[in-house]
Short mmCIF file of C-alpha atoms in Angstrom, two decimals:
data_model
loop_
_atom_site.label_atom_id
_atom_site.label_comp_id
_atom_site.label_asym_id
_atom_site.label_seq_id
_atom_site.Cartn_x
_atom_site.Cartn_y
_atom_site.Cartn_z
CA MET A 1 207.80 129.50 -52.30
CA LYS A 2 207.53 132.97 -50.88
CA LEU A 3 208.57 133.79 -47.36
CA ASN A 4 206.36 136.00 -45.27
CA THR A 5 208.94 138.63 -44.32
CA GLU A 6 206.53 140.60 -42.16
CA PHE A 7 205.79 137.49 -40.11
CA MET A 8 209.52 136.77 -39.90
CA ARG A 9 210.25 140.21 -38.52
CA GLU A 10 207.49 139.89 -35.94
CA THR A 11 208.53 136.39 -34.92
CA PHE A 12 212.16 137.45 -34.64
CA ILE A 13 211.27 140.26 -32.26
CA ALA A 14 208.86 138.11 -30.25
CA SER A 15 211.37 135.26 -30.00
CA LEU A 16 214.09 137.62 -28.85
CA GLY A 17 211.92 137.88 -25.75
CA GLY A 18 212.83 134.25 -25.07
CA VAL A 19 216.57 134.95 -25.03
CA PRO A 20 216.69 136.08 -21.37
CA LYS A 21 214.93 132.88 -20.33
CA THR A 22 217.30 130.74 -22.41
CA MET A 23 220.29 132.52 -20.89
CA LEU A 24 218.80 132.29 -17.39
CA ILE A 25 218.46 128.51 -17.70
CA THR A 26 221.96 128.27 -19.14
CA ILE A 27 223.62 130.41 -16.49
CA LEU A 28 221.81 128.89 -13.52
CA THR A 29 222.56 125.41 -14.84
CA LEU A 30 226.24 126.30 -15.12
CA LEU A 31 226.28 127.80 -11.63
CA VAL A 32 224.80 124.62 -10.20
CA SER A 33 226.78 122.11 -12.24
CA ILE A 34 230.29 123.62 -12.38
CA PRO A 35 231.12 123.34 -8.63
CA ILE A 36 229.54 119.89 -8.32
CA ALA A 37 231.25 118.60 -11.47
CA PHE A 38 234.56 119.99 -10.28
CA ALA A 39 234.25 118.27 -6.92
CA MET A 40 233.33 115.04 -8.68
CA ALA A 41 236.29 115.30 -11.05
CA LEU A 42 238.61 115.84 -8.09
CA SER A 43 237.18 112.88 -6.21
CA LYS A 44 237.84 110.74 -9.28
CA LEU A 45 241.41 112.03 -9.61
CA GLU A 46 242.25 111.80 -5.92
CA ASN A 47 240.93 108.24 -6.07
CA LYS A 48 238.49 108.39 -3.22
CA LYS A 49 237.21 104.84 -3.63
CA VAL A 50 233.49 105.05 -2.83
CA SER A 51 232.75 108.40 -4.40
CA SER A 52 234.77 107.73 -7.53
CA LYS A 53 232.74 104.57 -8.16
CA PHE A 54 229.54 106.52 -7.72
CA VAL A 55 230.82 109.23 -10.07
CA THR A 56 231.73 106.67 -12.75
CA ALA A 57 228.30 105.05 -12.55
CA TYR A 58 226.54 108.40 -12.67
CA VAL A 59 228.53 109.64 -15.66
CA SER A 60 227.93 106.41 -17.61
CA PHE A 61 224.21 106.53 -16.87
CA ILE A 62 223.78 110.13 -18.01
CA ARG A 63 225.99 109.74 -21.05
CA GLY A 64 224.22 106.53 -21.99
CA THR A 65 220.72 108.02 -22.18
CA PRO A 66 219.34 110.67 -24.56
CA ILE A 67 218.68 114.04 -22.98
CA VAL A 68 215.11 114.02 -24.30
CA LEU A 69 214.51 110.85 -22.29
CA GLN A 70 216.03 112.45 -19.21
CA ILE A 71 213.72 115.44 -19.63
CA LEU A 72 210.64 113.26 -20.06
CA PHE A 73 211.62 111.14 -17.08
CA ILE A 74 212.27 114.00 -14.71
CA TYR A 75 209.30 116.03 -15.87
CA SER A 76 206.87 113.15 -15.40
CA LEU A 77 208.48 111.71 -12.31
CA LEU A 78 209.80 114.60 -10.26
CA PRO A 79 206.64 116.71 -9.70
CA SER A 80 204.55 113.84 -8.35
CA THR A 81 207.46 112.51 -6.30
CA LEU A 82 208.06 115.96 -4.83
CA ASN A 83 204.36 116.32 -4.18
CA HIS A 84 204.30 113.00 -2.33
CA LEU A 85 207.39 113.96 -0.30
CA ILE A 86 206.13 117.39 0.67
CA LYS A 87 202.51 116.53 1.36
CA ASP A 88 202.71 113.00 2.81
CA VAL A 89 206.17 112.87 4.34
CA PHE A 90 206.75 116.41 5.58
CA GLY A 91 203.10 117.37 5.85
CA LEU A 92 203.58 120.78 4.22
CA SER A 93 200.94 122.42 2.08
CA VAL A 94 202.97 123.58 -0.87
CA ASN A 95 201.58 123.10 -4.34
CA VAL A 96 204.44 121.56 -6.30
CA PHE A 97 202.51 121.68 -9.55
CA LYS A 98 202.42 125.44 -9.41
CA MET A 99 206.21 125.65 -9.12
CA ASN A 100 207.91 127.51 -11.95
CA LYS A 101 208.67 125.08 -14.78
CA ILE A 102 212.13 126.62 -15.12
CA VAL A 103 213.15 124.87 -11.90
CA TYR A 104 212.58 121.48 -13.54
CA ALA A 105 214.47 122.60 -16.62
CA ILE A 106 217.43 123.64 -14.49
CA ILE A 107 217.34 120.34 -12.58
CA VAL A 108 217.38 118.26 -15.76
CA PHE A 109 220.05 120.29 -17.52
CA SER A 110 222.20 120.37 -14.37
CA LEU A 111 222.01 116.60 -13.92
CA ASN A 112 223.03 116.20 -17.54
CA ASN A 113 225.67 118.89 -17.53
CA ILE A 114 227.35 117.66 -14.34
CA ALA A 115 228.17 114.38 -16.10
CA VAL A 116 229.61 116.15 -19.14
CA LEU A 117 231.59 118.66 -17.09
CA THR A 118 232.97 116.02 -14.71
CA GLU A 119 234.73 114.31 -17.60
CA LEU A 120 235.77 117.65 -19.04
CA PHE A 121 237.35 118.85 -15.79
CA ARG A 122 238.95 115.48 -15.14
CA SER A 123 240.74 115.52 -18.47
CA ALA A 124 241.70 119.20 -18.08
CA LEU A 125 243.17 118.62 -14.61
CA GLY A 126 245.01 115.64 -16.09
CA THR A 127 246.83 117.88 -18.57
CA VAL A 128 248.63 119.64 -15.71
CA GLY A 129 251.74 117.60 -14.98
CA HIS A 130 252.15 115.96 -11.59
CA GLY A 131 255.37 117.94 -11.11
CA GLN A 132 253.40 121.17 -10.70
CA MET A 133 251.70 119.83 -7.58
CA GLU A 134 254.98 118.45 -6.26
CA ALA A 135 256.76 121.75 -6.78
CA ALA A 136 253.92 123.59 -5.05
CA MET A 137 254.16 121.25 -2.07
CA THR A 138 257.93 121.65 -1.78
CA VAL A 139 257.74 125.47 -1.72
CA GLY A 140 255.31 125.23 1.18
CA LEU A 141 251.87 125.57 -0.39
CA THR A 142 248.96 123.56 0.98
CA LYS A 143 247.09 121.29 -1.41
CA ARG A 144 244.21 123.76 -1.53
CA GLN A 145 246.54 126.67 -2.32
CA ALA A 146 248.29 124.58 -4.96
CA TYR A 147 244.99 123.82 -6.68
CA ARG A 148 243.78 127.39 -6.51
CA ARG A 149 246.98 129.15 -7.56
CA ILE A 150 248.83 126.65 -9.78
CA ILE A 151 246.73 123.72 -10.97
CA ILE A 152 243.30 125.23 -11.67
CA PRO A 153 244.56 128.28 -13.62
CA GLN A 154 246.45 125.92 -15.95
CA ALA A 155 243.66 123.35 -16.14
CA LEU A 156 241.16 126.10 -16.95
CA VAL A 157 243.12 127.14 -20.03
CA ALA A 158 243.16 123.52 -21.20
CA ALA A 159 239.43 123.23 -20.46
CA LEU A 160 238.26 126.42 -22.20
CA PRO A 161 237.81 125.14 -25.78
CA ASN A 162 235.79 122.16 -24.54
CA LEU A 163 233.96 124.29 -22.02
CA CYS A 164 232.93 126.61 -24.84
CA ASN A 165 231.58 123.61 -26.77
CA THR A 166 229.70 122.44 -23.70
CA VAL A 167 228.15 125.84 -23.00
CA ILE A 168 227.04 126.15 -26.63
CA GLY A 169 225.66 122.63 -26.49
CA LEU A 170 223.79 123.56 -23.35
CA ILE A 171 222.32 126.72 -24.90
CA LYS A 172 221.05 124.67 -27.82
CA ASN A 173 219.77 121.92 -25.52
CA THR A 174 217.71 124.46 -23.57
CA SER A 175 215.48 124.56 -26.66
CA LEU A 176 214.21 121.22 -25.38
CA ALA A 177 212.77 123.06 -22.39
CA PHE A 178 209.69 123.66 -24.54
CA LEU A 179 208.89 120.01 -23.73
CA MET A 180 208.45 121.26 -20.17
CA ALA A 181 206.28 124.18 -21.26
CA VAL A 182 209.01 126.74 -20.58
CA GLN A 183 208.57 129.83 -22.76
CA GLU A 184 212.03 130.14 -24.25
CA ILE A 185 213.14 130.99 -27.81
CA THR A 186 211.95 127.80 -29.52
CA ALA A 187 208.63 127.63 -27.68
CA ILE A 188 207.72 131.21 -28.49
CA SER A 189 208.48 130.88 -32.23
CA LYS A 190 206.69 127.57 -32.50
CA MET A 191 203.56 129.06 -31.00
CA LYS A 192 203.71 132.01 -33.36
CA ALA A 193 204.20 129.64 -36.30
CA ALA A 194 201.29 127.44 -35.32
CA ALA A 195 198.97 130.42 -35.44
CA GLY A 196 199.55 131.01 -39.18
CA TYR A 197 201.25 127.86 -40.42
CA TYR A 198 204.46 129.81 -41.15
CA TYR A 199 206.72 127.05 -39.88
CA ILE A 200 209.66 127.56 -42.26
CA GLU A 201 209.80 131.27 -41.44
CA ALA A 202 209.67 130.56 -37.71
CA TYR A 203 212.38 127.91 -37.91
CA LEU A 204 214.62 130.24 -39.87
CA MET A 205 214.23 132.88 -37.18
CA ILE A 206 214.95 130.36 -34.41
CA ALA A 207 218.12 129.38 -36.22
CA LEU A 208 219.13 133.01 -36.65
CA ILE A 209 218.70 133.79 -32.96
CA TYR A 210 220.65 130.72 -31.84
CA ILE A 211 223.43 131.55 -34.30
CA ILE A 212 223.68 135.08 -32.90
CA VAL A 213 223.65 133.94 -29.27
CA CYS A 214 226.17 131.15 -29.84
CA THR A 215 228.48 133.39 -31.84
CA VAL A 216 228.55 135.92 -29.03
CA VAL A 217 229.38 133.15 -26.55
CA GLN A 218 232.18 131.87 -28.79
CA LEU A 219 233.68 135.33 -29.12
CA LEU A 220 233.52 135.74 -25.36
CA PHE A 221 235.34 132.46 -24.82
CA ALA A 222 237.99 133.34 -27.41
CA LEU A 223 238.61 136.57 -25.52
CA ILE A 224 238.89 134.83 -22.14
CA GLU A 225 241.18 132.18 -23.61
CA HIS A 226 243.44 134.84 -25.08
CA GLN A 227 243.67 136.54 -21.68
CA LEU A 228 244.26 133.41 -19.61
CA SER A 229 246.76 131.69 -21.88
CA ALA A 230 249.22 134.61 -22.01
CA TYR A 231 251.77 132.48 -20.17
CA LYS A 232 251.89 130.01 -23.06
CA LYS A 233 253.16 132.51 -25.63
CA ARG A 234 256.75 131.74 -26.50
CA LEU A 235 257.66 135.37 -27.10
CA ALA A 236 257.01 138.07 -24.55
CA VAL A 237 254.45 140.59 -25.74
CA MET B 1 274.21 117.07 13.22
CA LEU B 2 271.73 119.03 11.14
CA PHE B 3 269.96 116.25 9.38
CA SER B 4 269.72 112.48 9.42
CA VAL B 5 267.50 109.68 8.23
CA LYS B 6 267.65 106.13 9.53
CA ASN B 7 266.36 102.82 8.20
CA VAL B 8 264.49 104.32 5.24
CA SER B 9 262.58 101.61 3.40
CA LYS B 10 260.36 101.92 0.39
CA ALA B 11 258.81 99.41 -1.97
CA PHE B 12 256.81 100.01 -5.13
CA LYS B 13 254.56 96.95 -5.26
CA GLU B 14 256.97 93.95 -5.20
CA ASN B 15 260.02 96.04 -5.96
CA GLN B 16 261.97 96.93 -2.80
CA VAL B 17 263.63 100.20 -3.88
CA LEU B 18 265.13 101.23 -0.53
CA LYS B 19 266.37 98.75 2.07
CA LYS B 20 267.04 100.44 5.40
CA VAL B 21 269.10 103.35 4.16
CA ASP B 22 270.86 105.71 6.60
CA LEU B 23 272.13 109.16 5.72
CA GLU B 24 273.72 111.85 7.87
CA VAL B 25 274.32 115.45 6.90
CA ASN B 26 276.16 118.12 8.87
CA LYS B 27 275.63 121.83 8.46
CA GLY B 28 277.55 123.06 5.42
CA ASP B 29 277.90 119.57 3.96
CA VAL B 30 277.59 118.93 0.25
CA VAL B 31 276.49 115.32 0.12
CA VAL B 32 276.52 113.79 -3.34
CA ILE B 33 274.65 110.54 -3.90
CA LEU B 34 275.94 108.45 -6.79
CA GLY B 35 274.73 105.17 -8.16
CA PRO B 36 273.47 103.38 -11.23
CA SER B 37 269.93 104.07 -12.37
CA GLY B 38 267.40 102.14 -10.32
CA SER B 39 269.63 102.19 -7.26
CA GLY B 40 267.03 104.15 -5.26
CA LYS B 41 268.87 107.46 -4.95
CA THR B 42 266.07 109.65 -6.33
CA THR B 43 263.49 107.74 -4.28
CA LEU B 44 265.54 108.40 -1.15
CA LEU B 45 265.58 112.12 -1.87
CA ARG B 46 261.84 112.13 -2.56
CA CYS B 47 261.10 110.22 0.65
CA ILE B 48 263.05 112.82 2.63
CA ASP B 49 260.73 115.59 1.38
CA PHE B 50 257.60 113.37 1.63
CA LEU B 51 257.01 113.45 -2.13
CA GLU B 52 257.06 109.68 -1.78
CA LYS B 53 255.73 108.07 1.38
CA ALA B 54 258.38 105.78 2.84
CA ASP B 55 257.27 102.44 4.28
CA GLY B 56 259.50 102.96 7.29
CA GLY B 57 262.33 105.07 8.66
CA GLU B 58 263.01 108.01 10.92
CA LEU B 59 263.94 111.59 10.20
CA ASP B 60 265.78 114.02 12.46
CA PHE B 61 266.05 117.52 11.10
CA ASP B 62 267.00 120.52 13.22
CA GLY B 63 264.83 119.60 16.20
CA ILE B 64 262.10 117.84 14.22
CA HIS B 65 261.88 114.13 14.90
CA THR B 66 259.40 112.05 12.96
CA ASP B 67 258.58 108.67 11.59
CA LEU B 68 258.73 108.87 7.79
CA SER B 69 255.74 106.60 7.26
CA HIS B 70 253.43 108.22 9.82
CA ALA B 71 254.37 111.90 9.68
CA SER B 72 251.51 114.27 10.41
CA GLY B 73 250.54 116.99 7.95
CA LYS B 74 251.93 119.58 10.37
CA THR B 75 255.32 117.87 10.56
CA ILE B 76 255.54 117.48 6.80
CA GLU B 77 254.77 121.18 6.44
CA LYS B 78 257.53 122.05 8.96
CA VAL B 79 260.11 119.94 7.13
CA ARG B 80 259.14 121.46 3.78
CA LYS B 81 259.35 125.01 5.13
CA LYS B 82 262.90 124.41 6.30
CA SER B 83 264.02 122.78 3.06
CA ALA B 84 263.88 123.30 -0.69
CA PHE B 85 263.80 120.93 -3.62
CA VAL B 86 265.27 121.34 -7.10
CA PHE B 87 263.75 118.99 -9.66
CA GLN B 88 265.32 117.19 -12.59
CA ASN B 89 262.78 118.68 -15.00
CA TYR B 90 262.64 122.06 -13.19
CA ASN B 91 258.87 121.94 -12.48
CA LEU B 92 258.56 125.70 -12.62
CA PHE B 93 254.97 126.90 -12.22
CA ALA B 94 254.00 127.25 -15.89
CA ASN B 95 251.43 129.97 -15.25
CA LYS B 96 253.80 132.20 -13.26
CA THR B 97 256.66 134.43 -14.35
CA ALA B 98 260.20 133.76 -13.16
CA LEU B 99 259.74 136.35 -10.42
CA GLN B 100 256.36 134.95 -9.34
CA ASN B 101 257.85 131.45 -9.30
CA VAL B 102 260.29 132.65 -6.69
CA THR B 103 257.88 134.80 -4.64
CA GLU B 104 255.19 132.09 -4.45
CA GLY B 105 256.90 130.15 -1.66
CA LEU B 106 257.57 133.38 0.20
CA THR B 107 254.22 135.18 0.05
CA VAL B 108 251.89 132.17 0.07
CA GLY B 109 253.99 129.49 1.73
CA ARG B 110 255.67 131.68 4.36
CA LYS B 111 253.49 134.79 4.66
CA VAL B 112 256.31 137.20 3.77
CA PRO B 113 254.90 140.66 2.84
CA LYS B 114 254.71 141.07 -0.93
CA ALA B 115 257.16 143.98 -1.30
CA GLU B 116 259.75 142.19 0.80
CA ALA B 117 259.21 138.94 -1.13
CA ILE B 118 259.78 140.71 -4.46
CA GLU B 119 262.98 142.22 -3.08
CA ILE B 120 264.25 138.80 -1.97
CA ALA B 121 263.16 137.14 -5.22
CA LYS B 122 264.95 139.73 -7.35
CA LYS B 123 268.13 139.21 -5.35
CA ALA B 124 267.85 135.43 -5.82
CA LEU B 125 267.31 135.80 -9.56
CA ASP B 126 270.22 138.27 -9.81
CA LYS B 127 272.39 135.74 -8.06
CA VAL B 128 271.68 133.07 -10.68
CA GLY B 129 272.30 135.62 -13.45
CA LEU B 130 268.71 136.19 -14.55
CA SER B 131 268.24 139.86 -13.70
CA ASP B 132 266.85 140.46 -17.20
CA LYS B 133 264.27 137.64 -17.02
CA TYR B 134 262.05 138.62 -14.07
CA ASP B 135 258.91 138.78 -16.17
CA SER B 136 259.54 135.85 -18.51
CA TYR B 137 257.31 132.82 -18.33
CA PRO B 138 258.99 129.38 -18.11
CA VAL B 139 258.07 128.60 -21.71
CA GLN B 140 260.14 131.60 -22.82
CA LEU B 141 263.29 130.38 -21.05
CA SER B 142 265.91 127.82 -22.06
CA GLY B 143 266.35 124.67 -19.99
CA GLY B 144 269.39 126.09 -18.25
CA GLN B 145 267.60 129.33 -17.45
CA GLN B 146 264.59 127.41 -16.14
CA GLN B 147 266.78 125.35 -13.86
CA ARG B 148 268.46 128.52 -12.62
CA VAL B 149 265.01 129.90 -11.75
CA GLY B 150 264.43 126.58 -9.97
CA ILE B 151 267.57 127.17 -7.93
CA ALA B 152 266.58 130.80 -7.25
CA ARG B 153 263.20 129.52 -6.03
CA ALA B 154 265.05 127.18 -3.69
CA ILE B 155 267.56 129.65 -2.23
CA ALA B 156 265.02 132.49 -1.84
CA VAL B 157 263.30 130.78 1.07
CA ASN B 158 266.63 130.59 2.91
CA PRO B 159 266.33 126.86 3.60
CA ASP B 160 268.49 124.89 6.03
CA ILE B 161 269.01 122.28 3.35
CA ILE B 162 268.50 122.09 -0.42
CA LEU B 163 267.72 118.79 -2.10
CA PHE B 164 268.83 118.53 -5.73
CA ASP B 165 267.39 115.69 -7.81
CA GLU B 166 269.66 115.30 -10.86
CA PRO B 167 269.47 119.03 -11.60
CA THR B 168 271.51 118.84 -14.80
CA SER B 169 270.36 115.52 -16.32
CA ALA B 170 267.63 117.07 -18.47
CA LEU B 171 269.88 119.82 -19.84
CA ASP B 172 271.71 120.05 -23.15
CA PRO B 173 275.43 119.51 -22.53
CA GLU B 174 276.31 123.13 -23.26
CA LEU B 175 273.82 124.33 -20.62
CA VAL B 176 275.05 122.06 -17.83
CA GLY B 177 277.96 124.35 -17.02
CA GLU B 178 275.87 127.41 -16.14
CA VAL B 179 273.86 125.40 -13.61
CA LEU B 180 276.87 123.66 -12.10
CA LYS B 181 278.66 126.99 -11.69
CA ILE B 182 275.82 128.29 -9.54
CA MET B 183 275.84 125.13 -7.48
CA ARG B 184 279.58 125.49 -6.93
CA ASP B 185 279.01 129.06 -5.75
CA LEU B 186 276.32 127.90 -3.33
CA ALA B 187 278.58 125.18 -1.96
CA GLY B 188 281.33 127.76 -1.55
CA GLU B 189 279.01 129.88 0.57
CA GLY B 190 278.38 127.00 2.94
CA THR B 191 274.91 126.00 1.73
CA THR B 192 273.94 122.55 2.98
CA MET B 193 272.95 120.34 0.06
CA ILE B 194 272.11 116.78 -0.80
CA GLU B 195 272.50 116.13 -4.49
CA VAL B 196 271.69 113.15 -6.64
CA THR B 197 273.78 113.50 -9.76
CA HIS B 198 275.79 111.91 -12.52
CA GLU B 199 278.27 114.80 -12.64
CA MET B 200 281.41 113.05 -11.42
CA LYS B 201 283.57 116.11 -11.75
CA PHE B 202 281.21 118.06 -9.51
CA ALA B 203 281.23 115.23 -6.97
CA GLN B 204 285.02 115.10 -6.99
CA ASP B 205 285.54 118.85 -6.70
CA VAL B 206 282.71 120.07 -4.52
CA ALA B 207 281.32 117.25 -2.39
CA THR B 208 282.29 116.97 1.26
CA LYS B 209 280.83 113.48 1.32
CA VAL B 210 280.07 111.00 -1.46
CA VAL B 211 277.51 108.25 -0.94
CA PHE B 212 277.44 105.36 -3.38
CA MET B 213 274.13 103.51 -3.60
CA ASP B 214 273.25 100.34 -5.46
CA GLY B 215 270.30 97.98 -5.23
CA GLY B 216 268.53 100.07 -2.60
CA VAL B 217 271.38 100.13 -0.07
CA VAL B 218 274.28 102.44 0.68
CA VAL B 219 277.24 100.40 -0.53
CA GLU B 220 279.92 102.81 0.57
CA GLU B 221 280.39 106.39 1.69
CA GLY B 222 283.36 108.62 2.29
CA THR B 223 285.21 111.70 1.13
CA PRO B 224 285.46 112.17 -2.65
CA LYS B 225 289.11 111.21 -2.38
CA GLU B 226 288.31 107.95 -0.63
CA ILE B 227 285.53 107.00 -3.05
CA PHE B 228 287.25 108.03 -6.26
CA THR B 229 290.79 106.87 -5.53
CA THR B 230 290.53 104.11 -2.93
CA PRO B 231 287.05 102.57 -3.09
CA LYS B 232 286.72 99.63 -0.74
CA GLU B 233 283.81 97.85 -2.36
CA GLU B 234 283.90 95.92 -5.60
CA ARG B 235 280.51 97.34 -6.70
CA THR B 236 281.81 100.89 -6.31
CA ARG B 237 284.86 100.09 -8.40
CA GLU B 238 282.74 98.51 -11.15
CA PHE B 239 280.46 101.53 -11.26
CA LEU B 240 283.31 104.02 -11.41
CA MET B 241 285.06 102.03 -14.13
CA ARG B 242 281.95 102.10 -16.26
CA ILE B 243 281.38 105.81 -15.72
CA LEU B 244 284.91 107.20 -15.70
CA PRO B 245 286.91 105.96 -18.69
CA ASP B 246 290.21 106.97 -17.10
CA PHE B 247 289.37 105.57 -13.70
CA ASN B 248 292.47 104.17 -12.03
CA TYR B 249 292.31 102.98 -8.50
CA SER B 250 295.20 102.12 -6.30
CA ILE B 251 295.06 98.73 -4.64
#
């Protein structure tokens, strides 16, 4: 078999055009899901009865269903539901079906990511010993100050390796946004491939782009981890 | 009187750990609480600083009067700002240097300007003999050094009372001395302290009052001389005989 290198070069360049969209979905999803997941993790840890039950149910539901199913569900259900709400309940004349498809992608990935991150943050906060909070209280810090200055900085270091995994998982999952007709990396290459039946070439290029993007993200995380975990080094540097 | 608690009660599930305990502390007192493990001494100390919520009891502390079980957030904050706590396992902030561990309660807890806080913190660390460890993180310090930072963190805020929860129990035997020496110095300077400990020698030499607890009640209290040479209660005698091999009481 001979690979069409000219097509590969073209597809690579065209698909690079999808990188900003992939990153946009990733970053917006993280911005939405990180604060919510953190609040949910805290509510579970602080044992607020009602909300922690809700959080447990939510996390089990999301973790128990494939993300493809969640995408199909939301993408078939949400637009018509929104349409009904806006038109019939609020009486507004907004065309939901013309809304940017990225919004749906961000909603699905956020719903999914919140569940993953809630568990991630919960376990990371759990690695910080109870004594740290007690010491903070006894020196006169409020609970909020203790979290911000003592607990979260330590929990973050514990969370980083898993957070890196999650972000990379999210970047790769955004390829499923093509199911919602979002023009990201995978969608662009697939369309190019379909035009000339050069599927193998296109898939190779998709893989290459994801490898590059994910490697950059991993390096970034390694750098952040090195910076933030300075206090764990046994010998002063 | 500087400080007193009355009728402190605390149960963990079915287990009644404290049964109406009273404790009085005058300014400059070094009160040492002794007792077998499970006697409730650590729980008492933790209830005083609201690390454990007592089921009942009252606290009087330098003009603050409160119910221990229904104290408001504001009251708890006031009590904590006038006191300091030294933990058995140090509990230094792992992500802060020795100096930052000491300044934290000053700059954040008490709104002391940063430059002034650093000045105070350095003095406190010098006092515990750690002038060369300002920028070390807890993980880079030995147990004894960590506990000395813990004590520096406590004295830096100039508290009216310092609560010590078995400050030397987690240390290697050869490191106990360096911590006890600092505590002796503090006692010599008139620092008011309540200490839960197993260091009998320290209790004998330094304490102004020894409190013996067992089974969640104060069995007996008195001067070190009274407790160690003429204990009135049988339970006190049994405890001392177990702990001090050369214990000889006069009848």
